[in-house]
Amino acid sequence: MIDLRPRHMVFVAASAVTLMTAACGGTTIDDAAEEDTGGPTGTADPDAEIPEDLAIDFLPKQLNNPFFDLVNDGGQEAVEELGGQATERGGTEATADSQVEYINAAGQAGSDVIVIAANDPDAVCPALDEARDNGAAIVGYDSDANCTDVFVNQSSGELIGRTMAEMISDELDGGGTFAILSATPNATNQNAWIEALEQVLEEDDYADLELVDTVYGNDDDLESFQEMQGLMQSYPDLDGVVSPTTVGLAAASRYISDSEYQGEVAVTGLGTPNQMREFVKDGTVDQFALWDPHDLGYLAGYTGAALKAGQITGAEGESFTAGELGEFTFETDGEIVLGPPLVFNDDNVDDFDF
């Protein structure tokens, strides 16, 4: 595996992710806490020692998701380096209700840090607030909630949205129709990236691109495959699809690769090299983008430990060292950014193994 992890570099946030507020999985905003109880509080002590044997729980959107398997492997590595205990908790469905159950389990187990990729920005907050009251530091990663203490962002929303706009524009020679195949309707990261993409489309350079629809596969392979099939039935002259989720991109690519649309419908978005290599090689996909998921989990693990130790509160201007990734600085309150996405294509996809 090529090591993507930079040494002794400071990455800074380019912009804050817009947090979306909507109902999910039968839980409404009215069921959630009315005010944000997370965010930077107290005074940081950069020289504070990180305690040994920290219990750090990782709650991905769902288990058995290839992307989150890689993310949480990175988190496990970080926690092992720190001498702590890492636990992965979650269900097989990407729902807020499922996450609440496992947040409660982590809190009851005495978790020191809960690292969560939220399936809903509000519905998970009452459970997270209770865990915080019981002593847990709350870190968001990948997809934030409105009550985390800090958020580890894989990249800025603006950078990801612009990268996706640039890729589909390049694929369609600057003009044509395309649709978006997203994860869940209330995933904060997906919605922020889609909003950023839509803002880029308002620029003159993208005036000939038309976004015709956004559909949701709930980060389930079969559902995403069926949604891609439905898009082609609804829009038989569709020129392209953008999927800002690794599950969705792989499912869309599989559908197009085995259909009459291969070579006619452009497919791009966010995916891992190992998932997407076969579709690049068979001509279904020309390019896609992502960050190193291992590094996202690794950074989240170190961020949680630094937060629990009091080295940081998440306030603008604070810095800390995340193991072999080096130093990171909060350029906005409550958010740290891993770095810009990397674009993969036939020229470089074989250089990476994740």
Tab-separated table of C-alpha atoms in Angstrom:
chain	number	residue	atom	x	y	z
A	1	MET	CA	0.000	0.000	0.000
A	2	ILE	CA	1.289	3.427	-0.863
A	3	ASP	CA	1.504	5.511	2.324
A	4	LEU	CA	-0.575	8.648	1.765
A	5	ARG	CA	-0.025	9.976	5.250
A	6	PRO	CA	1.864	13.312	5.344
A	7	ARG	CA	4.539	13.881	7.954
A	8	HIS	CA	4.773	17.012	10.099
A	9	MET	CA	2.311	19.052	8.053
A	10	VAL	CA	-0.520	21.291	9.147
A	11	PHE	CA	-3.815	20.888	7.336
A	12	VAL	CA	-6.334	23.681	7.828
A	13	ALA	CA	-10.052	23.854	7.323
A	14	ALA	CA	-11.207	25.570	4.157
A	15	SER	CA	-14.830	25.905	5.180
A	16	ALA	CA	-17.312	24.595	7.707
A	17	VAL	CA	-19.664	21.845	6.588
A	18	THR	CA	-23.316	22.911	6.438
A	19	LEU	CA	-25.331	20.800	8.855
A	20	MET	CA	-28.694	19.649	7.534
A	21	THR	CA	-31.698	19.272	9.832
A	22	ALA	CA	-34.376	16.804	8.779
A	23	ALA	CA	-36.170	13.706	10.013
A	24	CYS	CA	-34.731	10.219	9.548
A	25	GLY	CA	-35.741	6.661	10.313
A	26	GLY	CA	-39.047	7.589	11.921
A	27	THR	CA	-37.411	10.042	14.338
A	28	THR	CA	-38.237	13.730	13.952
A	29	ILE	CA	-36.386	16.861	14.908
A	30	ASP	CA	-38.944	17.422	17.657
A	31	ASP	CA	-37.660	14.276	19.344
A	32	ALA	CA	-34.123	15.679	19.530
A	33	ALA	CA	-32.497	18.189	21.828
A	34	GLU	CA	-33.513	21.727	20.998
A	35	GLU	CA	-30.131	23.303	21.468
A	36	ASP	CA	-26.581	22.401	20.536
A	37	THR	CA	-24.837	21.058	23.628
A	38	GLY	CA	-21.568	20.240	21.902
A	39	GLY	CA	-18.731	22.431	20.730
A	40	PRO	CA	-15.559	23.797	22.354
A	41	THR	CA	-15.735	24.399	26.117
A	42	GLY	CA	-13.140	24.958	28.834
A	43	THR	CA	-9.438	25.726	28.509
A	44	ALA	CA	-6.940	23.558	26.649
A	45	ASP	CA	-3.666	22.329	28.158
A	46	PRO	CA	-1.387	21.367	25.230
A	47	ASP	CA	1.009	19.636	27.643
A	48	ALA	CA	-1.616	17.392	29.191
A	49	GLU	CA	-0.767	13.684	29.208
A	50	ILE	CA	-3.072	11.312	27.343
A	51	PRO	CA	-4.212	8.690	29.870
A	52	GLU	CA	-3.508	5.058	29.146
A	53	ASP	CA	-6.336	2.563	28.771
A	54	LEU	CA	-8.781	5.049	27.244
A	55	ALA	CA	-11.934	3.293	26.069
A	56	ILE	CA	-12.703	4.684	22.609
A	57	ASP	CA	-15.829	3.535	20.775
A	58	PHE	CA	-16.225	3.898	17.009
A	59	LEU	CA	-19.789	4.054	15.657
A	60	PRO	CA	-19.811	4.035	11.843
A	61	LYS	CA	-22.991	4.624	9.864
A	62	GLN	CA	-23.257	0.846	9.574
A	63	LEU	CA	-21.139	-2.265	9.995
A	64	ASN	CA	-19.883	-4.316	7.031
A	65	ASN	CA	-19.467	-1.153	4.954
A	66	PRO	CA	-16.104	-1.434	3.126
A	67	PHE	CA	-15.353	2.262	3.552
A	68	PHE	CA	-15.967	2.245	7.296
A	69	ASP	CA	-14.027	-0.988	7.683
A	70	LEU	CA	-10.993	0.927	6.413
A	71	VAL	CA	-11.775	4.002	8.509
A	72	ASN	CA	-12.109	2.035	11.708
A	73	ASP	CA	-8.929	0.055	11.000
A	74	GLY	CA	-7.165	3.419	11.128
A	75	GLY	CA	-8.931	4.297	14.361
A	76	GLN	CA	-7.934	0.958	15.876
A	77	GLU	CA	-4.296	1.619	14.963
A	78	ALA	CA	-4.361	5.043	16.611
A	79	VAL	CA	-5.916	3.720	19.807
A	80	GLU	CA	-3.389	0.887	19.999
A	81	GLU	CA	-0.544	3.397	19.646
A	82	LEU	CA	-2.049	5.349	22.535
A	83	GLY	CA	-2.361	2.269	24.728
A	84	GLY	CA	-6.145	2.379	24.784
A	85	GLN	CA	-8.987	0.011	24.000
A	86	ALA	CA	-10.949	0.448	20.766
A	87	THR	CA	-14.449	-0.971	20.260
A	88	GLU	CA	-16.500	-0.873	17.068
A	89	ARG	CA	-20.263	-0.745	17.618
A	90	GLY	CA	-23.185	-0.524	15.235
A	91	GLY	CA	-25.883	-2.228	13.229
A	92	THR	CA	-26.010	-3.373	9.637
A	93	GLU	CA	-28.529	-0.692	8.627
A	94	ALA	CA	-27.658	3.000	8.316
A	95	THR	CA	-30.385	4.393	10.583
A	96	ALA	CA	-30.428	6.839	13.469
A	97	ASP	CA	-32.501	4.451	15.597
A	98	SER	CA	-29.825	1.790	15.290
A	99	GLN	CA	-27.094	4.222	16.288
A	100	VAL	CA	-28.989	5.412	19.360
A	101	GLU	CA	-29.022	1.841	20.656
A	102	TYR	CA	-25.252	1.547	20.330
A	103	ILE	CA	-24.562	5.032	21.704
A	104	ASN	CA	-26.463	3.981	24.808
A	105	ALA	CA	-24.454	0.765	24.975
A	106	ALA	CA	-21.180	2.684	24.742
A	107	GLY	CA	-22.264	5.087	27.459
A	108	GLN	CA	-23.334	2.268	29.748
A	109	ALA	CA	-19.967	0.559	29.166
A	110	GLY	CA	-18.185	3.683	30.432
A	111	SER	CA	-16.753	4.870	27.129
A	112	ASP	CA	-14.211	7.694	27.436
A	113	VAL	CA	-14.623	8.756	23.806
A	114	ILE	CA	-17.399	8.115	21.303
A	115	VAL	CA	-16.422	8.639	17.658
A	116	ILE	CA	-19.508	8.674	15.449
A	117	ALA	CA	-20.455	9.050	11.775
A	118	ALA	CA	-24.014	10.246	12.331
A	119	ASN	CA	-26.932	8.972	10.272
A	120	ASP	CA	-28.986	11.970	11.375
A	121	PRO	CA	-27.665	15.300	12.716
A	122	ASP	CA	-30.303	15.660	15.441
A	123	ALA	CA	-31.898	12.317	16.256
A	124	VAL	CA	-28.700	10.913	17.792
A	125	CYS	CA	-28.125	13.955	20.020
A	126	PRO	CA	-30.171	13.046	23.126
A	127	ALA	CA	-28.214	9.794	23.449
A	128	LEU	CA	-24.885	11.536	22.772
A	129	ASP	CA	-25.707	14.252	25.310
A	130	GLU	CA	-26.406	11.591	27.927
A	131	ALA	CA	-23.099	9.870	27.127
A	132	ARG	CA	-21.320	13.230	27.473
A	133	ASP	CA	-23.002	13.761	30.857
A	134	ASN	CA	-21.536	10.392	31.860
A	135	GLY	CA	-18.025	11.582	30.964
A	136	ALA	CA	-17.552	10.700	27.295
A	137	ALA	CA	-15.951	13.091	24.820
A	138	ILE	CA	-17.945	13.155	21.574
A	139	VAL	CA	-16.152	13.269	18.207
A	140	GLY	CA	-17.884	13.314	14.842
A	141	TYR	CA	-16.182	11.898	11.791
A	142	ASP	CA	-17.276	11.537	8.159
A	143	SER	CA	-20.822	12.796	8.908
A	144	ASP	CA	-21.377	15.204	11.797
A	145	ALA	CA	-24.170	15.622	14.337
A	146	ASN	CA	-25.284	18.920	15.841
A	147	CYS	CA	-24.022	17.996	19.306
A	148	THR	CA	-20.462	16.731	18.877
A	149	ASP	CA	-17.576	18.370	20.732
A	150	VAL	CA	-15.426	18.366	17.592
A	151	PHE	CA	-15.792	17.134	14.016
A	152	VAL	CA	-13.021	15.429	12.029
A	153	ASN	CA	-13.796	16.345	8.445
A	154	GLN	CA	-12.230	14.284	5.667
A	155	SER	CA	-12.100	17.406	3.512
A	156	SER	CA	-13.952	20.682	3.261
A	157	GLY	CA	-17.443	20.632	1.788
A	158	GLU	CA	-16.446	23.202	-0.806
A	159	LEU	CA	-13.432	21.196	-1.982
A	160	ILE	CA	-15.398	17.962	-2.290
A	161	GLY	CA	-18.333	19.603	-4.049
A	162	ARG	CA	-16.040	21.362	-6.490
A	163	THR	CA	-14.074	18.195	-7.185
A	164	MET	CA	-17.269	16.311	-8.035
A	165	ALA	CA	-18.489	19.154	-10.250
A	166	GLU	CA	-15.170	19.265	-12.064
A	167	MET	CA	-15.147	15.514	-12.641
A	168	ILE	CA	-18.662	15.295	-14.094
A	169	SER	CA	-18.060	18.413	-16.190
A	170	ASP	CA	-14.894	16.873	-17.554
A	171	GLU	CA	-16.707	13.604	-18.294
A	172	LEU	CA	-19.512	15.392	-20.156
A	173	ASP	CA	-17.278	17.891	-21.949
A	174	GLY	CA	-18.901	20.715	-20.018
A	175	GLY	CA	-22.545	20.010	-20.860
A	176	GLY	CA	-25.305	17.464	-20.318
A	177	THR	CA	-27.710	16.023	-17.771
A	178	PHE	CA	-26.733	14.089	-14.676
A	179	ALA	CA	-28.240	12.747	-11.462
A	180	ILE	CA	-26.910	12.180	-7.957
A	181	LEU	CA	-27.051	8.805	-6.189
A	182	SER	CA	-26.530	9.607	-2.498
A	183	ALA	CA	-26.584	7.650	0.766
A	184	THR	CA	-29.299	8.561	3.275
A	185	PRO	CA	-31.479	11.679	2.952
A	186	ASN	CA	-30.222	13.120	6.249
A	187	ALA	CA	-26.515	12.249	6.111
A	188	THR	CA	-24.864	15.554	6.972
A	189	ASN	CA	-21.766	14.970	4.864
A	190	GLN	CA	-23.663	13.877	1.752
A	191	ASN	CA	-26.021	16.827	1.960
A	192	ALA	CA	-23.216	19.323	2.518
A	193	TRP	CA	-21.265	18.002	-0.474
A	194	ILE	CA	-24.355	18.026	-2.687
A	195	GLU	CA	-25.124	21.597	-1.621
A	196	ALA	CA	-21.547	22.618	-2.413
A	197	LEU	CA	-21.768	20.928	-5.827
A	198	GLU	CA	-25.013	22.760	-6.566
A	199	GLN	CA	-23.367	26.060	-5.659
A	200	VAL	CA	-20.521	25.341	-8.092
A	201	LEU	CA	-23.068	24.564	-10.825
A	202	GLU	CA	-24.297	28.178	-10.544
A	203	GLU	CA	-20.963	29.408	-11.911
A	204	ASP	CA	-20.764	30.352	-15.586
A	205	ASP	CA	-18.322	27.551	-16.400
A	206	TYR	CA	-20.974	24.977	-15.464
A	207	ALA	CA	-24.018	26.641	-17.044
A	208	ASP	CA	-24.482	23.777	-19.526
A	209	LEU	CA	-24.688	21.075	-16.832
A	210	GLU	CA	-28.150	20.159	-15.551
A	211	LEU	CA	-28.770	18.218	-12.342
A	212	VAL	CA	-32.079	16.435	-12.961
A	213	ASP	CA	-32.591	14.365	-9.803
A	214	THR	CA	-31.130	13.178	-6.495
A	215	VAL	CA	-31.977	9.679	-5.230
A	216	TYR	CA	-30.933	7.725	-2.148
A	217	GLY	CA	-29.687	4.161	-1.834
A	218	ASN	CA	-29.271	4.307	1.970
A	219	ASP	CA	-25.680	3.108	1.631
A	220	ASP	CA	-27.004	-0.340	0.819
A	221	ASP	CA	-25.530	-2.082	-2.210
A	222	LEU	CA	-28.777	-3.597	-3.488
A	223	GLU	CA	-30.852	-0.465	-2.872
A	224	SER	CA	-28.223	1.676	-4.594
A	225	PHE	CA	-28.128	-0.701	-7.560
A	226	GLN	CA	-31.914	-0.515	-7.834
A	227	GLU	CA	-31.897	3.277	-7.572
A	228	MET	CA	-29.383	3.432	-10.410
A	229	GLN	CA	-31.608	1.175	-12.463
A	230	GLY	CA	-34.582	3.400	-11.643
A	231	LEU	CA	-32.709	6.509	-12.737
A	232	MET	CA	-32.087	5.034	-16.166
A	233	GLN	CA	-35.724	4.050	-16.476
A	234	SER	CA	-36.835	7.554	-15.511
A	235	TYR	CA	-34.190	9.342	-17.588
A	236	PRO	CA	-33.227	7.083	-20.520
A	237	ASP	CA	-31.203	9.922	-22.064
A	238	LEU	CA	-29.263	10.653	-18.860
A	239	ASP	CA	-25.653	11.570	-19.579
A	240	GLY	CA	-24.066	10.865	-16.217
A	241	VAL	CA	-24.354	10.118	-12.511
A	242	VAL	CA	-22.384	11.377	-9.518
A	243	SER	CA	-22.371	9.292	-6.336
A	244	PRO	CA	-20.804	10.922	-3.248
A	245	THR	CA	-20.792	7.590	-1.390
A	246	THR	CA	-18.477	4.630	-1.908
A	247	VAL	CA	-21.325	2.101	-1.714
A	248	GLY	CA	-23.410	4.036	-4.225
A	249	LEU	CA	-20.571	4.583	-6.661
A	250	ALA	CA	-19.642	0.899	-6.728
A	251	ALA	CA	-23.290	-0.149	-7.195
A	252	ALA	CA	-23.894	2.421	-9.948
A	253	SER	CA	-20.735	1.343	-11.722
A	254	ARG	CA	-21.709	-2.330	-11.538
A	255	TYR	CA	-25.104	-1.586	-13.039
A	256	ILE	CA	-23.733	0.539	-15.885
A	257	SER	CA	-20.876	-1.872	-16.630
A	258	ASP	CA	-23.325	-4.713	-17.343
A	259	SER	CA	-25.830	-2.621	-19.277
A	260	GLU	CA	-26.333	-1.066	-22.675
A	261	TYR	CA	-25.318	2.248	-21.121
A	262	GLN	CA	-21.648	1.400	-20.656
A	263	GLY	CA	-19.613	3.993	-22.506
A	264	GLU	CA	-22.710	6.162	-22.896
A	265	VAL	CA	-23.385	7.193	-19.281
A	266	ALA	CA	-20.538	8.737	-17.293
A	267	VAL	CA	-20.139	7.495	-13.706
A	268	THR	CA	-18.055	9.329	-11.109
A	269	GLY	CA	-18.038	10.293	-7.438
A	270	LEU	CA	-16.303	9.104	-4.283
A	271	GLY	CA	-14.884	5.575	-4.083
A	272	THR	CA	-11.910	3.488	-3.000
A	273	PRO	CA	-9.310	2.281	-5.514
A	274	ASN	CA	-9.863	-1.369	-4.640
A	275	GLN	CA	-13.627	-1.086	-5.201
A	276	MET	CA	-13.349	0.916	-8.384
A	277	ARG	CA	-10.305	-0.566	-10.137
A	278	GLU	CA	-12.268	-3.090	-12.208
A	279	PHE	CA	-14.644	-0.384	-13.428
A	280	VAL	CA	-11.774	1.882	-14.397
A	281	LYS	CA	-10.136	-0.989	-16.260
A	282	ASP	CA	-13.300	-1.951	-18.163
A	283	GLY	CA	-13.985	1.648	-19.192
A	284	THR	CA	-17.092	2.244	-17.080
A	285	VAL	CA	-15.408	4.904	-14.923
A	286	ASP	CA	-12.755	7.362	-16.066
A	287	GLN	CA	-12.100	9.061	-12.736
A	288	PHE	CA	-13.253	9.220	-9.139
A	289	ALA	CA	-11.994	10.779	-5.917
A	290	LEU	CA	-11.493	10.068	-2.219
A	291	TRP	CA	-9.214	10.690	0.740
A	292	ASP	CA	-7.375	7.921	2.567
A	293	PRO	CA	-10.081	6.375	4.816
A	294	HIS	CA	-7.442	4.832	7.082
A	295	ASP	CA	-6.098	8.294	7.845
A	296	LEU	CA	-9.578	9.610	8.621
A	297	GLY	CA	-10.066	6.995	11.335
A	298	TYR	CA	-6.512	7.430	12.580
A	299	LEU	CA	-6.973	11.195	12.931
A	300	ALA	CA	-10.357	10.715	14.621
A	301	GLY	CA	-8.797	8.369	17.185
A	302	TYR	CA	-6.034	10.810	18.066
A	303	THR	CA	-8.470	13.724	18.129
A	304	GLY	CA	-10.706	11.919	20.607
A	305	ALA	CA	-7.779	11.071	22.874
A	306	ALA	CA	-6.441	14.653	22.777
A	307	LEU	CA	-9.916	15.984	23.544
A	308	LYS	CA	-10.461	13.627	26.475
A	309	ALA	CA	-7.016	14.454	27.868
A	310	GLY	CA	-7.695	18.187	27.665
A	311	GLN	CA	-4.928	18.912	25.151
A	312	ILE	CA	-7.601	20.522	22.968
A	313	THR	CA	-11.142	21.785	23.300
A	314	GLY	CA	-11.664	22.260	19.555
A	315	ALA	CA	-11.380	26.038	19.685
A	316	GLU	CA	-10.035	27.952	16.697
A	317	GLY	CA	-6.236	28.196	16.762
A	318	GLU	CA	-5.580	25.100	18.885
A	319	SER	CA	-3.068	22.559	17.584
A	320	PHE	CA	-2.186	18.990	18.460
A	321	THR	CA	-0.102	16.132	17.080
A	322	ALA	CA	-1.909	13.145	15.587
A	323	GLY	CA	0.775	10.489	15.724
A	324	GLU	CA	2.582	9.929	12.442
A	325	LEU	CA	0.177	12.245	10.592
A	326	GLY	CA	1.853	15.202	12.286
A	327	GLU	CA	0.374	18.459	13.521
A	328	PHE	CA	-3.153	19.714	12.880
A	329	THR	CA	-4.683	23.111	13.635
A	330	PHE	CA	-8.305	24.111	14.165
A	331	GLU	CA	-8.934	26.981	11.756
A	332	THR	CA	-12.613	27.129	12.759
A	333	ASP	CA	-14.244	26.267	16.063
A	334	GLY	CA	-15.003	22.596	16.398
A	335	GLU	CA	-13.660	21.310	13.069
A	336	ILE	CA	-10.388	19.787	11.921
A	337	VAL	CA	-9.787	18.849	8.274
A	338	LEU	CA	-7.776	15.867	7.026
A	339	GLY	CA	-6.993	17.358	3.611
A	340	PRO	CA	-8.116	17.700	-0.021
A	341	PRO	CA	-9.531	14.728	-1.964
A	342	LEU	CA	-7.318	12.846	-4.394
A	343	VAL	CA	-8.530	12.076	-7.931
A	344	PHE	CA	-7.906	8.536	-9.200
A	345	ASN	CA	-7.837	7.370	-12.824
A	346	ASP	CA	-6.246	4.698	-14.981
A	347	ASP	CA	-2.856	6.331	-14.595
A	348	ASN	CA	-2.677	6.029	-10.810
A	349	VAL	CA	-5.369	3.644	-9.533
A	350	ASP	CA	-2.910	0.723	-9.384
A	351	ASP	CA	-0.577	2.736	-7.151
A	352	PHE	CA	-2.956	2.479	-4.176
A	353	ASP	CA	-4.193	-0.437	-2.109
A	354	PHE	CA	-7.177	0.477	0.026
